[in-house]
Coordinates of N, CA and C in Angstrom, one line a residue:
X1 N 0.8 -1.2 0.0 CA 0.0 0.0 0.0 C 0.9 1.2 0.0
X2 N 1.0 1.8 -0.8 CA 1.7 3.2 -1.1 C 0.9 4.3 -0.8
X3 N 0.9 5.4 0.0 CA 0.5 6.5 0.4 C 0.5 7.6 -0.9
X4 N -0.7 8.0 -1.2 CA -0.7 9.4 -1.9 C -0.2 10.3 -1.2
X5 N 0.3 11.5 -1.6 CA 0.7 13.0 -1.1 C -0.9 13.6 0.1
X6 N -1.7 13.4 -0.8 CA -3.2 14.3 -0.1 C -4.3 13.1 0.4
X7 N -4.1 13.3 1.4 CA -4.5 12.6 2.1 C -6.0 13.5 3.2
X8 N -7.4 12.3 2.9 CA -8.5 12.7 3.9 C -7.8 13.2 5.1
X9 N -8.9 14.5 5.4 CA -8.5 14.8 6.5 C -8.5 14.2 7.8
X10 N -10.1 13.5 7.9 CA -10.3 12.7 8.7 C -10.0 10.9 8.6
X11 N -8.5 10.7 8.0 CA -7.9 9.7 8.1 C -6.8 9.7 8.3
X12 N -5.9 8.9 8.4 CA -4.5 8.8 8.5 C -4.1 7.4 8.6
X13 N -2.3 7.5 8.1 CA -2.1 5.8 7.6 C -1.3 5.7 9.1
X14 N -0.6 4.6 9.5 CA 0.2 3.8 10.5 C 1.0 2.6 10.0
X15 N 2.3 2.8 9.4 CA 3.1 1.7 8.9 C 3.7 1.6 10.4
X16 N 3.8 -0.1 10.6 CA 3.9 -0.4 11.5 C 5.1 -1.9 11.2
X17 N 6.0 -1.8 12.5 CA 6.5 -3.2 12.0 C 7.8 -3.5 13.9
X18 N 7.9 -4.1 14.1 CA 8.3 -5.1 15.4 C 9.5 -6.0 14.8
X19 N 10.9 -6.1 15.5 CA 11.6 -7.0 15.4 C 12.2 -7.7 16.8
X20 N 12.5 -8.8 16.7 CA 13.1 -9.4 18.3 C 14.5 -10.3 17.7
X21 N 15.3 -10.0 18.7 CA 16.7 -11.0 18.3 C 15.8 -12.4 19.3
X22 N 15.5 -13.8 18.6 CA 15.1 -14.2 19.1 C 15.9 -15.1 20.5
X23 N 17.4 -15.2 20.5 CA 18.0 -15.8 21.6 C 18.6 -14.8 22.4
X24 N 18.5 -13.5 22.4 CA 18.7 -12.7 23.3 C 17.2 -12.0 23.9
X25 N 16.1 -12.5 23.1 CA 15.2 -12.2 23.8 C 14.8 -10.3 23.8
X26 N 15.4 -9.7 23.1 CA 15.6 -8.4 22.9 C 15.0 -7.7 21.9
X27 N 13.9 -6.7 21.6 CA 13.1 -6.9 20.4 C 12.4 -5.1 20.5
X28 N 12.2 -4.6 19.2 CA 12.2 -3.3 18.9 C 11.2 -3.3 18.2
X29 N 10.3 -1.8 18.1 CA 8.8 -1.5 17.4 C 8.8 0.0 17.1
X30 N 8.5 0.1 15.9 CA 8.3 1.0 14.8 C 7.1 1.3 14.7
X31 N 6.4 2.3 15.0 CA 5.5 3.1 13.9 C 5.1 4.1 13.6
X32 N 5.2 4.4 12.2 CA 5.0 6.0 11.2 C 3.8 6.2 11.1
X33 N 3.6 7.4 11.6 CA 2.0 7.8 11.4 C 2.2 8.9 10.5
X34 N 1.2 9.1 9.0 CA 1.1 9.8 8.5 C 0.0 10.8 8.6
X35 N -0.1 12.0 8.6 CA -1.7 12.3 8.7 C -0.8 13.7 7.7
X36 N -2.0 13.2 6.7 CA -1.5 14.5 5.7 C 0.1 15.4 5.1
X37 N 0.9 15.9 5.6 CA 2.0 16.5 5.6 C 2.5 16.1 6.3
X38 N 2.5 15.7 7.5 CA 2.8 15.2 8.7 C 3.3 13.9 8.6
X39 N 4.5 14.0 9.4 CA 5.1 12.5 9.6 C 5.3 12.3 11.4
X40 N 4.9 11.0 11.8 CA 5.4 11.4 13.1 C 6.0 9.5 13.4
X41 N 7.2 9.4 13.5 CA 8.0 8.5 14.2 C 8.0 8.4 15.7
X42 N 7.1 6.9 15.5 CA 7.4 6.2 17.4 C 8.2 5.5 17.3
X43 N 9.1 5.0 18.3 CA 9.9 4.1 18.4 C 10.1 3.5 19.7
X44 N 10.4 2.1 20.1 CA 11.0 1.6 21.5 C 11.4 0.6 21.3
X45 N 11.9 -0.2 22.6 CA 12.6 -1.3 22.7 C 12.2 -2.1 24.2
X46 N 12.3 -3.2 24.2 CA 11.6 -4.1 25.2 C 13.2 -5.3 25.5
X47 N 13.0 -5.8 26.7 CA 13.6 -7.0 27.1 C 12.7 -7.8 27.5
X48 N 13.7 -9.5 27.1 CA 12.3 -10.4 27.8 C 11.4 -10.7 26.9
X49 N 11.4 -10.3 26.0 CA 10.0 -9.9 24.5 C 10.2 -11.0 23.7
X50 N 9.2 -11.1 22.9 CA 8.6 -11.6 21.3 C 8.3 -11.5 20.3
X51 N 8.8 -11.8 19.0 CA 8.3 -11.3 17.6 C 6.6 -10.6 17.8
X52 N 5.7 -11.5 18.3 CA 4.9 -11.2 17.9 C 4.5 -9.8 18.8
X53 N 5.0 -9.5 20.5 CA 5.1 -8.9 21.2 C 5.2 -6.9 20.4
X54 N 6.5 -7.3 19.6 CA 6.8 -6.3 18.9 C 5.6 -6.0 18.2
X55 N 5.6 -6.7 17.5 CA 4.3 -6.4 16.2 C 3.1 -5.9 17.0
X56 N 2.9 -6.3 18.2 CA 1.5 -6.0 18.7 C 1.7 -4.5 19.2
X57 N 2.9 -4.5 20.2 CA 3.4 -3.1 21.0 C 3.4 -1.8 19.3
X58 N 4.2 -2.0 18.3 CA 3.8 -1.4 17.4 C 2.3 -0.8 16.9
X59 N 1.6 -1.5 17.2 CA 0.1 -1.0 16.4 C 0.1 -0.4 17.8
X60 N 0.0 -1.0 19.0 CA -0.8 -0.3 20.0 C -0.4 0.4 20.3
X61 N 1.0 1.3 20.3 CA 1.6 2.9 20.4 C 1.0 3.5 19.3
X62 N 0.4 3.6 18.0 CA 0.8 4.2 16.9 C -1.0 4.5 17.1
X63 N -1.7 3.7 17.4 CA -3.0 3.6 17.5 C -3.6 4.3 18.9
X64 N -2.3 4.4 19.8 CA -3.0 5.2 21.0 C -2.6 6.4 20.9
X65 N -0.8 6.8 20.2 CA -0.5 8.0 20.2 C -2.0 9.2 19.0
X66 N -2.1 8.2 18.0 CA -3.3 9.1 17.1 C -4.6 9.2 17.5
X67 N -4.9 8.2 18.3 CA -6.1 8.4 19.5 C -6.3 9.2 20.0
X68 N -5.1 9.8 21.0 CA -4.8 10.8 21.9 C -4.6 12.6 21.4
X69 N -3.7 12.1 20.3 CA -3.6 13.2 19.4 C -4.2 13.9 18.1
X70 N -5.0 13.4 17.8 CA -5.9 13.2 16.6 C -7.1 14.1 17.1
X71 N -7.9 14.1 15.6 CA -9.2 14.6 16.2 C -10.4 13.3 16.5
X72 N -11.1 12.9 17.6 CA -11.6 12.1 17.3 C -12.8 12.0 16.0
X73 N -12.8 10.5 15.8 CA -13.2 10.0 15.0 C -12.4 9.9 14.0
X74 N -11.2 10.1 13.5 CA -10.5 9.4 12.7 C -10.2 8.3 12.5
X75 N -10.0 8.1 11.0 CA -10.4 6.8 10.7 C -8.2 6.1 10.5
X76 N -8.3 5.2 11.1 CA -6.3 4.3 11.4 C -6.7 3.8 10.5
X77 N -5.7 3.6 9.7 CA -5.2 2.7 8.7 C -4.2 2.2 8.9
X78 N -4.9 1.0 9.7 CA -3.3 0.9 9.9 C -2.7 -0.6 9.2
X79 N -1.3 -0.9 8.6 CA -0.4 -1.7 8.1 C 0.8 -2.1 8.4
X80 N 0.6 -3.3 8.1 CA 1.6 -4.5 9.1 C 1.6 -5.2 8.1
X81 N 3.0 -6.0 8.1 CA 3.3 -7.2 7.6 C 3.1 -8.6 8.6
X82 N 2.6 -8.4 9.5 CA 2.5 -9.2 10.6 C 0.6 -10.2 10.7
X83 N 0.9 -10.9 9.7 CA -0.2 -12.1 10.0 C -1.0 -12.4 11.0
X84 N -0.2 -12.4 12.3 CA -1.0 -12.4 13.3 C -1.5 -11.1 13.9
X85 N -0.9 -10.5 13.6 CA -1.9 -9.2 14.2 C -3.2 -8.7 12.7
X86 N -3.0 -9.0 12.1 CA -3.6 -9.1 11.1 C -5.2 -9.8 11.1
X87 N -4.8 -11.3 11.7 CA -5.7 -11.8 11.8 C -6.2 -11.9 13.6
X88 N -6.3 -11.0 14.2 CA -6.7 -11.3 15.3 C -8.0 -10.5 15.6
X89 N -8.8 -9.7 14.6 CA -9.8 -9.6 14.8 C -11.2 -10.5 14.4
X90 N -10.6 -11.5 13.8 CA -11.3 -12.8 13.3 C -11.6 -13.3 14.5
X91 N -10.3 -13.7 15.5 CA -10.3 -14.4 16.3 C -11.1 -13.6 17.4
X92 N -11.3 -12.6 17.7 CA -11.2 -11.7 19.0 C -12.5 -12.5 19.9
X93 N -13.7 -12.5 19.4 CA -14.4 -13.1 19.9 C -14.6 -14.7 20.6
X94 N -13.8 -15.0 19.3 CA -13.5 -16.2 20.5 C -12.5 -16.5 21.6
X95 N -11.1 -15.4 21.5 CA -10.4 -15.2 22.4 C -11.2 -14.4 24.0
X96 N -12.0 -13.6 23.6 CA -12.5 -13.1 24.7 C -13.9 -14.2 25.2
X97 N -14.6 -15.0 24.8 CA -15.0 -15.9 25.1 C -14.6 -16.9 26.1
X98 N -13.3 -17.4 25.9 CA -12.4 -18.2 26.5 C -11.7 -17.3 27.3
X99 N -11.7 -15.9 27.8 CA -11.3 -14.9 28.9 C -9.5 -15.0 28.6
X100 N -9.5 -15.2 27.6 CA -7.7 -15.1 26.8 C -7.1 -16.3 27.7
X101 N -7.6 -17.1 28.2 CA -7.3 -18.5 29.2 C -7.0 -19.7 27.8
X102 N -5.8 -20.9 27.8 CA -5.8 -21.7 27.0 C -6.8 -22.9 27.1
X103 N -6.6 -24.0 26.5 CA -7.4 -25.6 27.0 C -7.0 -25.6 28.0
X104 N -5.4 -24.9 27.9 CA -4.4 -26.0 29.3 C -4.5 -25.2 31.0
X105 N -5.7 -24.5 31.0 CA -5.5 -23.5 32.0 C -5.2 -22.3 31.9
X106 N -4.1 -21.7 31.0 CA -2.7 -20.8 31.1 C -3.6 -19.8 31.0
X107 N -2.5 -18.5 30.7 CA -2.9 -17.4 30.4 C -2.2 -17.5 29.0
X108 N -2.7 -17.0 28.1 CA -2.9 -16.9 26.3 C -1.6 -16.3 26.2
X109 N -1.0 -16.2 26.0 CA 0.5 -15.6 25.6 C 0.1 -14.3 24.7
X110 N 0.6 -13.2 25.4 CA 0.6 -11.7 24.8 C -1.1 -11.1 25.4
X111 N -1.8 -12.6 26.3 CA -3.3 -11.9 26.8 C -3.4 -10.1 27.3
X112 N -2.4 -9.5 27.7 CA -2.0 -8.7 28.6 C -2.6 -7.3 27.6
X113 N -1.0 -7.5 26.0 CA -1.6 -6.8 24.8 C -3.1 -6.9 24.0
X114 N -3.2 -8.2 23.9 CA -4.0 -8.1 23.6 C -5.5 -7.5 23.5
X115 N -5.5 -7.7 25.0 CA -7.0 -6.6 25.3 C -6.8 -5.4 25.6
X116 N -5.3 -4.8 25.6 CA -4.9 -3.4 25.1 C -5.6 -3.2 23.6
X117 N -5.1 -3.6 22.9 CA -5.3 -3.8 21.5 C -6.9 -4.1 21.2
X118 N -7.8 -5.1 21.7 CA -9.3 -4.9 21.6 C -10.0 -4.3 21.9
X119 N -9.4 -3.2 23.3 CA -9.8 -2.0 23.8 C -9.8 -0.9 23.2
X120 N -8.6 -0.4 22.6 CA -8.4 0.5 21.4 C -9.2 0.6 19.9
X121 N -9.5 -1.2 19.5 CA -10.2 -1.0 18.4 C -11.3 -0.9 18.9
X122 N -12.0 -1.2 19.9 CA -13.3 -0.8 20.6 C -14.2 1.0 20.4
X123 N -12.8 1.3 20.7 CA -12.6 2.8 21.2 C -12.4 3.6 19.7
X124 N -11.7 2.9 18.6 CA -11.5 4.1 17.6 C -11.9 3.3 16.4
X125 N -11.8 3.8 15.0 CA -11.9 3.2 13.8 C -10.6 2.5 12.9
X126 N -10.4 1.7 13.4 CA -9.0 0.7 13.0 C -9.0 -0.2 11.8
X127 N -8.8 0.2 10.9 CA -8.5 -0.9 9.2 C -6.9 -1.3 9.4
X128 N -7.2 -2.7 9.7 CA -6.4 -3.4 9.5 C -5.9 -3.4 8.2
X129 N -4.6 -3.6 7.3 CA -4.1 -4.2 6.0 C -2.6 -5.0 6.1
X130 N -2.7 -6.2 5.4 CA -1.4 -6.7 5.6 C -0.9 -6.3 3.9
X131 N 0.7 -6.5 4.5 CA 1.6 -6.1 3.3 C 3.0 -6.7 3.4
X132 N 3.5 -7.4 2.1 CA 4.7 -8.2 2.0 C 5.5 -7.5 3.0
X133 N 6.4 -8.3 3.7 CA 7.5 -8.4 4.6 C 8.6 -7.9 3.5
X134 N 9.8 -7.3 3.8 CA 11.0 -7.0 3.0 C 11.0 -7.3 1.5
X135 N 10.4 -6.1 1.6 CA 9.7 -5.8 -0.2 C 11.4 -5.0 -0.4
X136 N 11.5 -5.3 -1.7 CA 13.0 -4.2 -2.4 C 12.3 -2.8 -2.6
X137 N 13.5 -2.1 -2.6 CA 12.7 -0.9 -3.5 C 12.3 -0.7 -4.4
X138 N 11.5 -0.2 -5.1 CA 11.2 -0.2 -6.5 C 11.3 1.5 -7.1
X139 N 11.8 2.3 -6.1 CA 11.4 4.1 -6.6 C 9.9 4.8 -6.5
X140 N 9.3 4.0 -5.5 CA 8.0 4.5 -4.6 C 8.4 4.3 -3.3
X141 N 7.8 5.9 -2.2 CA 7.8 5.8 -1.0 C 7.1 4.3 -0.4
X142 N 7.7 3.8 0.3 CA 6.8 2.5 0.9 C 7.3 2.4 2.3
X143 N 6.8 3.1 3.1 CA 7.0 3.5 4.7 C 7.0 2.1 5.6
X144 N 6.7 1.0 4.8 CA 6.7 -0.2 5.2 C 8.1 -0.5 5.8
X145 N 8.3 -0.6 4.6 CA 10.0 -0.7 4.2 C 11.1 0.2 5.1
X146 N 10.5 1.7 5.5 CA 10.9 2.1 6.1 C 11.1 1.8 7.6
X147 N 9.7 1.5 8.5 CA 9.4 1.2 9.5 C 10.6 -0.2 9.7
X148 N 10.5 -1.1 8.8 CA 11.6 -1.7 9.0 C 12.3 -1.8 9.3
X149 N 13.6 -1.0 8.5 CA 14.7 -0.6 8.7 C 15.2 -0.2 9.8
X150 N 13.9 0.6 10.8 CA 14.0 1.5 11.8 C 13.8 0.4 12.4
X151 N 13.3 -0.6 12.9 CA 13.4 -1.3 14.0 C 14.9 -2.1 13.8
X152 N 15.0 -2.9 12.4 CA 16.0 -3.9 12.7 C 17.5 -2.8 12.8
X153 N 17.2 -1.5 12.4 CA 18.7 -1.1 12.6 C 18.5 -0.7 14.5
X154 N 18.0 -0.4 15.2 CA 17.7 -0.2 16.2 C 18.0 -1.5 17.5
X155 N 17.5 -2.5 16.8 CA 17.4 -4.2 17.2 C 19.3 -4.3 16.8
X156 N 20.0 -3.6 16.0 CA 21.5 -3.7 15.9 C 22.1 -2.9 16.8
X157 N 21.6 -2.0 17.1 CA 22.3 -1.3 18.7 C 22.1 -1.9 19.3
X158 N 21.3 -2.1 19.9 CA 21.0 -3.3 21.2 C 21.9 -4.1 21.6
X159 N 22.1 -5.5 20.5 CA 22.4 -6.5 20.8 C 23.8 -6.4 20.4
X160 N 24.3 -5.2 19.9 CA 25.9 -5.0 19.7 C 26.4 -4.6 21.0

């Protein structure tokens, strides 16, 4: 999904994207929010963490900072290459059904984010879109591609 220059007022995009060194356990989250002229870069980093952790902490900064700062009722667009966050509004209902609890008893792994995350789409107007993972350039902006970069060069300080 490539961003036009003129963009609705009452919308805005969120390229979003999460990395984790997975044996150091060490993992960083990206997201670009555009709203019109405007560019605005979140960034962090977590210990202890998970691929998918990233990906989730990603949307849920980028979707609370435009919540908070936005006018309400704007409409997120927000984009990920991330499958499972992708697909977890399919699931939502039956995750909150089962109280984010597994067969095995446990607590659901990322339950914590997650109803961060179904609370915020509750609360605002959230379009999910997934988009290839480490696309090349081609000579179009693709903030994807960006957001990328920004985590995995970030996820390279860290662990250096």
């Amino acid at each position: 999904m490539i961003l036009k220059k003129e963009l609705i007022k009452n919308e805005l995009f969120i390229y979003t994207d999460g990395s984790c060194h997975a044996q150091k356990r060490t993992g960083t989250w990206v997201a670009i929010i555009l709203h019109g002229v405007e560019k605005i870069i979140l960034q962090g980093s977590e210990v202890n963490t998970t691929h998918n952790r990233m990906e989730l902490m990603a949307v849920i900064k980028g979707v609370e900072y435009a919540g908070n700062n936005m006018d309400a009722g704007i409409v997120m667009h927000v984009v990920t290459d991330s499958q499972y966050v992708v697909g977890l509004p399919e699931r939502r209902a039956k995750l909150e059904a089962d109280n984010f609890i597994t067969k095995q008893g446990k607590d659901l792994q990322n339950s914590d984010l997650l109803k961060i995350l179904f609370y915020l789409f509750s609360n605002h107007t959230v379009q999910l879109s997934k988009i290839r993972a480490h696309q090349k350039h081609n000579g179009t902006i693709n903030y994807n591609i960006e957001a990328d970069k920004l985590s995995r060069g970030m996820m390279r300080q860290l662990i250096n």
